[in-house]
Short mmCIF file of C-alpha atoms in Angstrom, two decimals:
data_model
loop_
_atom_site.label_atom_id
_atom_site.label_comp_id
_atom_site.label_asym_id
_atom_site.label_seq_id
_atom_site.Cartn_x
_atom_site.Cartn_y
_atom_site.Cartn_z
CA UNK A 1 206.52 30.07 -66.29
CA UNK A 2 203.91 32.56 -69.33
CA UNK A 3 207.04 33.25 -71.51
CA UNK A 4 207.72 29.53 -71.84
CA UNK A 5 204.57 28.24 -71.88
CA UNK A 6 204.47 31.09 -75.06
CA UNK A 7 207.90 29.74 -76.42
CA UNK A 8 206.42 26.15 -76.22
CA UNK A 9 203.41 27.04 -78.04
CA UNK A 10 205.20 29.16 -80.76
CA UNK A 11 207.88 25.92 -81.29
CA UNK A 12 204.71 23.39 -81.27
CA UNK A 13 203.26 25.72 -83.97
CA UNK A 14 206.22 25.23 -85.66
CA UNK A 15 206.26 20.83 -85.97
CA UNK A 16 203.98 19.96 -88.83
CA UNK A 17 201.05 17.75 -87.61
CA UNK A 18 200.83 14.06 -88.91
CA UNK A 19 198.67 14.16 -90.99
CA UNK A 20 201.24 16.67 -93.21
CA UNK A 21 203.30 14.01 -92.73
CA UNK A 22 201.31 12.12 -95.07
CA UNK A 23 200.72 14.70 -97.20
CA UNK A 24 204.26 14.82 -97.77
CA UNK A 25 204.50 11.10 -98.49
CA UNK A 26 201.89 10.50 -100.72
CA UNK A 27 203.39 13.52 -102.92
CA UNK A 28 206.62 11.46 -102.93
CA UNK A 29 205.06 7.95 -103.16
CA UNK A 30 203.34 9.10 -106.56
CA UNK A 31 207.03 10.56 -107.60
CA UNK A 32 208.20 7.57 -107.50
CA UNK A 33 205.51 5.09 -108.24
CA UNK A 34 202.41 6.97 -109.85
CA UNK A 35 199.70 5.01 -110.75
CA UNK A 36 199.02 4.60 -114.06
CA UNK A 37 196.67 2.85 -117.08
CA UNK A 38 193.63 0.82 -115.44
CA UNK A 39 194.99 1.29 -112.02
CA UNK A 40 194.73 4.84 -112.34
CA UNK A 41 191.40 4.24 -113.44
CA UNK A 42 190.72 2.14 -110.36
CA UNK A 43 192.21 5.30 -108.15
CA UNK A 44 189.64 7.42 -110.03
CA UNK A 45 186.54 5.49 -109.01
CA UNK A 46 187.82 4.81 -105.71
CA UNK A 47 188.63 8.54 -105.11
CA UNK A 48 185.07 9.21 -106.46
CA UNK A 49 183.76 7.27 -103.80
CA UNK A 50 185.74 8.56 -101.14
CA UNK A 51 184.67 11.60 -101.70
CA UNK A 52 181.11 11.49 -101.40
CA UNK A 53 180.94 9.45 -98.64
CA UNK A 54 183.50 12.59 -96.63
CA UNK A 55 180.74 15.01 -97.70
CA UNK A 56 177.44 12.62 -96.55
CA UNK A 57 179.34 12.32 -93.27
CA UNK A 58 180.04 15.98 -92.99
CA UNK A 59 176.38 16.50 -93.34
CA UNK A 60 175.37 13.76 -90.77
CA UNK A 61 177.83 15.46 -87.96
CA UNK A 62 176.75 19.66 -88.69
CA UNK A 63 174.55 20.26 -85.98
CA UNK A 64 171.89 22.63 -86.76
CA UNK A 65 171.23 23.58 -83.13
CA UNK A 66 174.72 24.90 -83.57
CA UNK A 67 174.21 27.07 -86.94
CA UNK A 68 171.18 27.81 -85.61
CA UNK A 69 172.31 29.27 -82.18
CA UNK A 70 175.11 31.17 -84.04
CA UNK A 71 172.73 32.86 -86.79
CA UNK A 72 171.85 35.73 -85.00
CA UNK A 73 175.50 37.98 -85.38
CA UNK A 74 174.85 38.23 -89.06
CA UNK A 75 177.55 41.47 -89.20
CA UNK A 76 179.56 39.08 -88.43
CA UNK A 77 178.87 35.97 -90.81
CA UNK A 78 179.03 38.27 -93.39
CA UNK A 79 182.40 40.28 -92.95
CA UNK A 80 183.87 36.52 -92.92
CA UNK A 81 181.95 35.86 -96.29
CA UNK A 82 183.33 38.95 -97.61
CA UNK A 83 186.72 37.93 -96.52
CA UNK A 84 186.61 34.74 -97.50
CA UNK A 85 185.29 34.83 -101.61
CA UNK A 86 186.01 38.71 -102.00
CA UNK A 87 189.16 40.27 -100.36
CA UNK A 88 190.76 36.75 -101.17
CA UNK A 89 190.31 36.46 -104.66
CA UNK A 90 191.54 40.75 -105.07
CA UNK A 91 194.54 39.79 -103.31
CA UNK A 92 195.14 37.06 -105.60
CA UNK A 93 194.45 39.39 -108.91
CA UNK A 94 196.15 42.29 -107.32
CA UNK A 95 199.32 39.82 -106.98
CA UNK A 96 199.13 38.70 -110.08
CA UNK A 97 202.13 40.94 -111.43
CA UNK A 98 204.34 39.68 -108.87
CA UNK A 99 203.23 36.24 -108.66
CA UNK A 100 203.65 35.49 -112.93
CA UNK A 101 207.28 36.88 -112.93
CA UNK A 102 208.39 33.59 -110.43
CA UNK A 103 205.49 31.11 -111.24
CA UNK A 104 204.43 29.23 -114.13
CA UNK A 105 201.47 29.95 -115.65
CA UNK A 106 199.48 26.68 -113.83
CA UNK A 107 201.12 27.27 -111.05
CA UNK A 108 199.50 30.86 -111.11
CA UNK A 109 196.19 29.75 -111.73
CA UNK A 110 196.41 27.58 -108.66
CA UNK A 111 197.50 29.82 -106.38
CA UNK A 112 194.25 31.79 -107.67
CA UNK A 113 192.03 28.62 -106.77
CA UNK A 114 193.23 28.76 -103.90
CA UNK A 115 192.04 32.25 -103.02
CA UNK A 116 188.28 30.85 -104.35
CA UNK A 117 188.24 28.23 -101.41
CA UNK A 118 185.99 28.45 -98.42
CA UNK A 119 186.93 28.34 -94.92
CA UNK A 120 188.47 25.91 -92.98
CA UNK A 121 185.80 24.37 -90.52
CA UNK A 122 187.96 21.89 -87.97
CA UNK A 123 190.40 24.25 -87.75
CA UNK A 124 188.80 27.41 -87.26
CA UNK A 125 186.67 26.41 -84.89
CA UNK A 126 189.81 24.68 -82.38
CA UNK A 127 191.48 27.65 -82.91
CA UNK A 128 189.03 30.16 -81.72
CA UNK A 129 188.00 27.91 -79.14
CA UNK A 130 191.67 28.10 -77.99
CA UNK A 131 192.09 31.79 -78.09
CA UNK A 132 189.02 32.37 -76.48
CA UNK A 133 187.03 33.56 -79.04
CA UNK A 134 182.80 33.56 -80.02
CA UNK A 135 183.08 29.70 -80.58
CA UNK A 136 179.16 29.33 -81.94
CA UNK A 137 179.58 32.01 -83.94
CA UNK A 138 182.83 30.15 -85.40
CA UNK A 139 181.08 27.24 -86.26
CA UNK A 140 177.95 29.02 -87.72
CA UNK A 141 180.55 30.81 -90.00
CA UNK A 142 182.93 27.95 -90.75
CA UNK A 143 179.68 26.19 -92.06
CA UNK A 144 178.51 28.19 -93.87
CA UNK A 145 181.28 29.17 -95.42
CA UNK A 146 181.44 25.34 -97.01
CA UNK A 147 177.96 25.49 -97.71
CA UNK A 148 178.45 28.37 -100.11
CA UNK A 149 181.49 27.85 -101.40
CA UNK A 150 179.30 24.63 -103.36
CA UNK A 151 177.98 27.53 -105.03
CA UNK A 152 180.42 30.62 -104.98
CA UNK A 153 184.02 29.04 -105.37
CA UNK A 154 183.09 27.37 -109.32
CA UNK A 155 181.17 30.52 -109.86
CA UNK A 156 184.75 32.76 -109.15
CA UNK A 157 186.83 30.42 -110.88
CA UNK A 158 185.14 30.26 -114.33
CA UNK A 159 184.75 34.51 -113.17
CA UNK A 160 188.92 34.53 -112.62
CA UNK A 161 190.75 31.73 -114.63
CA UNK A 162 190.50 32.43 -118.41
CA UNK A 163 188.15 30.21 -120.22
CA UNK A 164 190.00 27.21 -122.65
CA UNK A 165 192.88 27.82 -120.51
CA UNK A 166 194.49 24.97 -119.76
CA UNK A 167 193.94 23.81 -116.51
CA UNK A 168 190.32 24.85 -117.03
CA UNK A 169 187.63 22.06 -117.00
CA UNK A 170 184.94 23.53 -118.50
CA UNK A 171 182.13 26.19 -118.08
CA UNK A 172 181.02 27.53 -114.64
CA UNK A 173 177.50 26.28 -114.83
CA UNK A 174 178.59 22.46 -115.71
CA UNK A 175 181.00 22.63 -112.86
CA UNK A 176 178.65 23.95 -110.48
CA UNK A 177 176.92 21.00 -111.65
CA UNK A 178 179.22 18.46 -111.32
CA UNK A 179 180.06 19.72 -107.69
CA UNK A 180 176.22 19.87 -106.40
CA UNK A 181 176.24 16.04 -108.10
CA UNK A 182 179.32 14.76 -106.47
CA UNK A 183 179.41 17.27 -103.87
CA UNK A 184 176.39 18.64 -102.49
CA UNK A 185 174.33 15.87 -102.65
CA UNK A 186 176.12 14.07 -100.30
CA UNK A 187 176.04 16.62 -97.76
CA UNK A 188 172.70 17.37 -98.04
CA UNK A 189 171.37 13.15 -98.08
CA UNK A 190 173.72 13.34 -94.77
CA UNK A 191 171.93 16.41 -93.99
CA UNK A 192 168.62 14.37 -94.03
CA UNK A 193 169.91 11.72 -92.37
CA UNK A 194 171.19 12.77 -89.39
CA UNK A 195 168.29 12.25 -86.54
CA UNK A 196 168.94 8.72 -87.53
CA UNK A 197 172.35 8.55 -88.15
CA UNK A 198 174.24 11.78 -86.55
CA UNK A 199 174.09 9.70 -82.68
CA UNK A 200 176.20 7.43 -84.03
CA UNK A 201 178.23 9.63 -86.08
CA UNK A 202 179.22 11.96 -83.37
CA UNK A 203 180.23 8.90 -81.31
CA UNK A 204 182.31 7.51 -84.12
CA UNK A 205 183.83 11.15 -85.27
CA UNK A 206 187.52 9.30 -85.63
CA UNK A 207 185.85 7.05 -88.66
CA UNK A 208 185.12 10.72 -90.07
CA UNK A 209 188.73 12.09 -89.25
CA UNK A 210 190.13 8.72 -91.58
CA UNK A 211 187.85 9.20 -94.61
CA UNK A 212 188.11 12.94 -94.17
CA UNK A 213 192.24 12.52 -94.30
CA UNK A 214 191.85 9.06 -96.43
CA UNK A 215 189.73 10.43 -99.54
CA UNK A 216 192.43 13.63 -99.23
CA UNK A 217 195.14 11.38 -99.25
CA UNK A 218 193.52 9.73 -102.77
CA UNK A 219 193.12 12.63 -104.63
CA UNK A 220 196.44 14.19 -103.99
CA UNK A 221 198.09 10.26 -104.71
CA UNK A 222 196.15 10.25 -107.89
CA UNK A 223 196.84 14.02 -109.21
CA UNK A 224 200.04 14.18 -108.49
CA UNK A 225 200.56 10.26 -110.13
CA UNK A 226 198.86 12.23 -113.13
CA UNK A 227 201.50 15.33 -112.93
CA UNK A 228 204.22 13.43 -112.52
CA UNK A 229 202.91 11.08 -115.65
CA UNK A 230 203.22 14.26 -117.31
CA UNK A 231 206.42 15.55 -116.30
CA UNK A 232 205.19 18.00 -113.10
CA UNK A 233 208.70 17.70 -111.39
CA UNK A 234 210.52 19.04 -114.63
CA UNK A 235 208.89 22.19 -114.83
CA UNK A 236 209.64 22.97 -110.98
CA UNK A 237 212.61 24.25 -109.45
CA UNK A 238 213.25 24.60 -106.27
CA UNK A 239 213.30 28.71 -107.03
CA UNK A 240 210.40 28.56 -108.24
CA UNK A 241 208.89 26.34 -104.93
CA UNK A 242 210.23 28.20 -102.76
CA UNK A 243 208.65 31.44 -104.66
CA UNK A 244 205.31 30.17 -103.74
CA UNK A 245 206.15 29.26 -100.61
CA UNK A 246 206.69 32.89 -99.61
CA UNK A 247 203.50 34.15 -102.10
CA UNK A 248 201.73 32.11 -99.62
CA UNK A 249 203.40 33.97 -96.76
CA UNK A 250 202.63 37.11 -98.17
CA UNK A 251 198.93 36.19 -98.46
CA UNK A 252 198.17 34.81 -95.49
CA UNK A 253 199.97 38.30 -93.19
CA UNK A 254 198.26 40.50 -95.80
CA UNK A 255 194.38 38.75 -95.26
CA UNK A 256 194.95 38.26 -91.30
CA UNK A 257 196.37 41.95 -91.39
CA UNK A 258 193.18 43.15 -92.90
CA UNK A 259 190.54 40.53 -91.49
CA UNK A 260 191.79 42.42 -87.73
CA UNK A 261 191.70 45.95 -89.02
CA UNK A 262 188.65 45.71 -90.69
CA UNK A 263 187.33 43.95 -87.51
CA UNK A 264 188.32 47.15 -85.29
CA UNK A 265 187.19 49.24 -87.62
CA UNK A 266 183.52 47.85 -87.52
CA UNK A 267 183.90 48.08 -84.00
CA UNK A 268 183.47 44.32 -83.15
CA UNK A 269 184.15 42.71 -80.08
CA UNK A 270 187.82 41.35 -78.94
CA UNK A 271 186.35 37.52 -78.92
CA UNK A 272 183.88 38.00 -82.38
CA UNK A 273 187.44 39.84 -83.69
CA UNK A 274 188.96 36.46 -82.67
CA UNK A 275 186.81 34.42 -84.65
CA UNK A 276 186.43 37.17 -87.67
CA UNK A 277 190.56 36.64 -88.42
CA UNK A 278 190.57 32.52 -87.84
CA UNK A 279 187.51 32.24 -90.20
CA UNK A 280 188.02 34.44 -92.48
CA UNK A 281 191.78 34.46 -93.35
CA UNK A 282 191.91 30.34 -93.91
CA UNK A 283 191.49 28.28 -96.24
CA UNK A 284 190.14 24.62 -96.72
CA UNK A 285 192.37 21.84 -97.71
CA UNK A 286 189.04 18.88 -96.78
CA UNK A 287 186.67 20.84 -99.39
CA UNK A 288 189.74 22.63 -102.08
CA UNK A 289 190.72 18.99 -102.98
CA UNK A 290 187.97 17.48 -104.35
CA UNK A 291 186.40 20.72 -105.87
CA UNK A 292 190.14 20.95 -107.54
CA UNK A 293 189.35 17.24 -109.02
CA UNK A 294 185.53 17.92 -110.10
CA UNK A 295 187.01 21.75 -111.74
CA UNK A 296 190.07 21.29 -113.45
CA UNK A 297 191.45 18.35 -115.94
CA UNK A 298 193.40 15.49 -114.26
CA UNK A 299 197.17 16.59 -116.07
CA UNK A 300 196.58 20.04 -113.91
CA UNK A 301 195.68 18.68 -110.37
CA UNK A 302 199.31 19.01 -109.45
CA UNK A 303 199.66 22.20 -109.78
CA UNK A 304 196.50 23.49 -108.48
CA UNK A 305 196.29 21.60 -105.36
CA UNK A 306 200.40 22.31 -104.78
CA UNK A 307 199.66 25.83 -103.57
CA UNK A 308 196.37 25.06 -101.34
CA UNK A 309 198.84 22.56 -99.64
CA UNK A 310 201.40 25.13 -98.91
CA UNK A 311 199.26 27.28 -97.72
CA UNK A 312 197.28 24.51 -95.77
CA UNK A 313 200.42 24.16 -93.87
CA UNK A 314 201.41 27.67 -93.60
CA UNK A 315 198.41 28.77 -91.93
CA UNK A 316 197.99 26.22 -89.60
CA UNK A 317 201.40 26.91 -87.96
CA UNK A 318 201.14 30.81 -88.32
CA UNK A 319 197.74 30.27 -86.30
CA UNK A 320 198.47 28.63 -83.87
CA UNK A 321 201.02 30.77 -82.48
CA UNK A 322 198.45 33.36 -83.02
CA UNK A 323 195.55 31.69 -80.73
CA UNK A 324 198.17 30.48 -78.12
CA UNK A 325 199.46 34.42 -78.29
CA UNK A 326 195.44 35.35 -78.20
CA UNK A 327 194.78 33.41 -75.42
CA UNK A 328 197.99 34.35 -73.51
CA UNK A 329 196.60 38.02 -73.52
CA UNK A 330 193.05 36.64 -72.84
CA UNK A 331 194.17 35.24 -69.21
CA UNK A 332 196.21 38.42 -68.48
CA UNK A 333 193.35 40.73 -69.04
#
């Protein structure tokens, strides 16, 4: 029975979720019917509003009590932040000789951008819970990673990506100001209003999911529309897409391996190791896509977010399998 359960979990992990299917359909729609002219302007304004609403609701949803409860495990949080904002960018730079031989420059910039993003929140916590890790620490680490990423990601983008490149969207300071205005201020407003609206938001989590996924789909549609209008699919070939997929798999494997090695080397418990591996090896699509819209020129967005979208699905499939195996091991001991 245990072997059958592991096989079932593995098969489920390989099946794309409904949101991934919607992402693929959105890319297909933008490829066939890209928005242009005034329609694109309207979509852009609606997208900006949706992203602000998304971060407002995330701020209203985040429990301060959950954050405080996990703050005592500071060594774990430092290691997760180091994995997210130090290890990943170094891996992205180390992969440059291989990546630039396979990918066009704008797509490699997208891979570097992926390496600068914060960790996921929902899936990191969910996988940590399934694998029987330290859930309180996962809540704190993943939430802190997203907050820190608002400031660190644009700094890393400005450092790693050559200023004046075709996809760069201004200086690091300008990018931080834009992110503060469009993402941080709505988030802080949600946190400020949580005592009054937090209970209502907690009762309507499906609404937050709709706003979350809807805003990402809007950004993806407008980004790919702009890129398609500029000849995106004429610049990309099937071998290039396959090469990108392989590079994403290599990046994830290295991140998982290094996070596991570091947590064991530093003497963390099994529960903390699980939290470090899941929070320190994942990248956030829900934060990455809005940040890309602020940080990069519209015509380059399609190339920039393509690695993020691909890595998102790969990490979900791999981590689902790992979580099931960890849970099985914990049960048998």
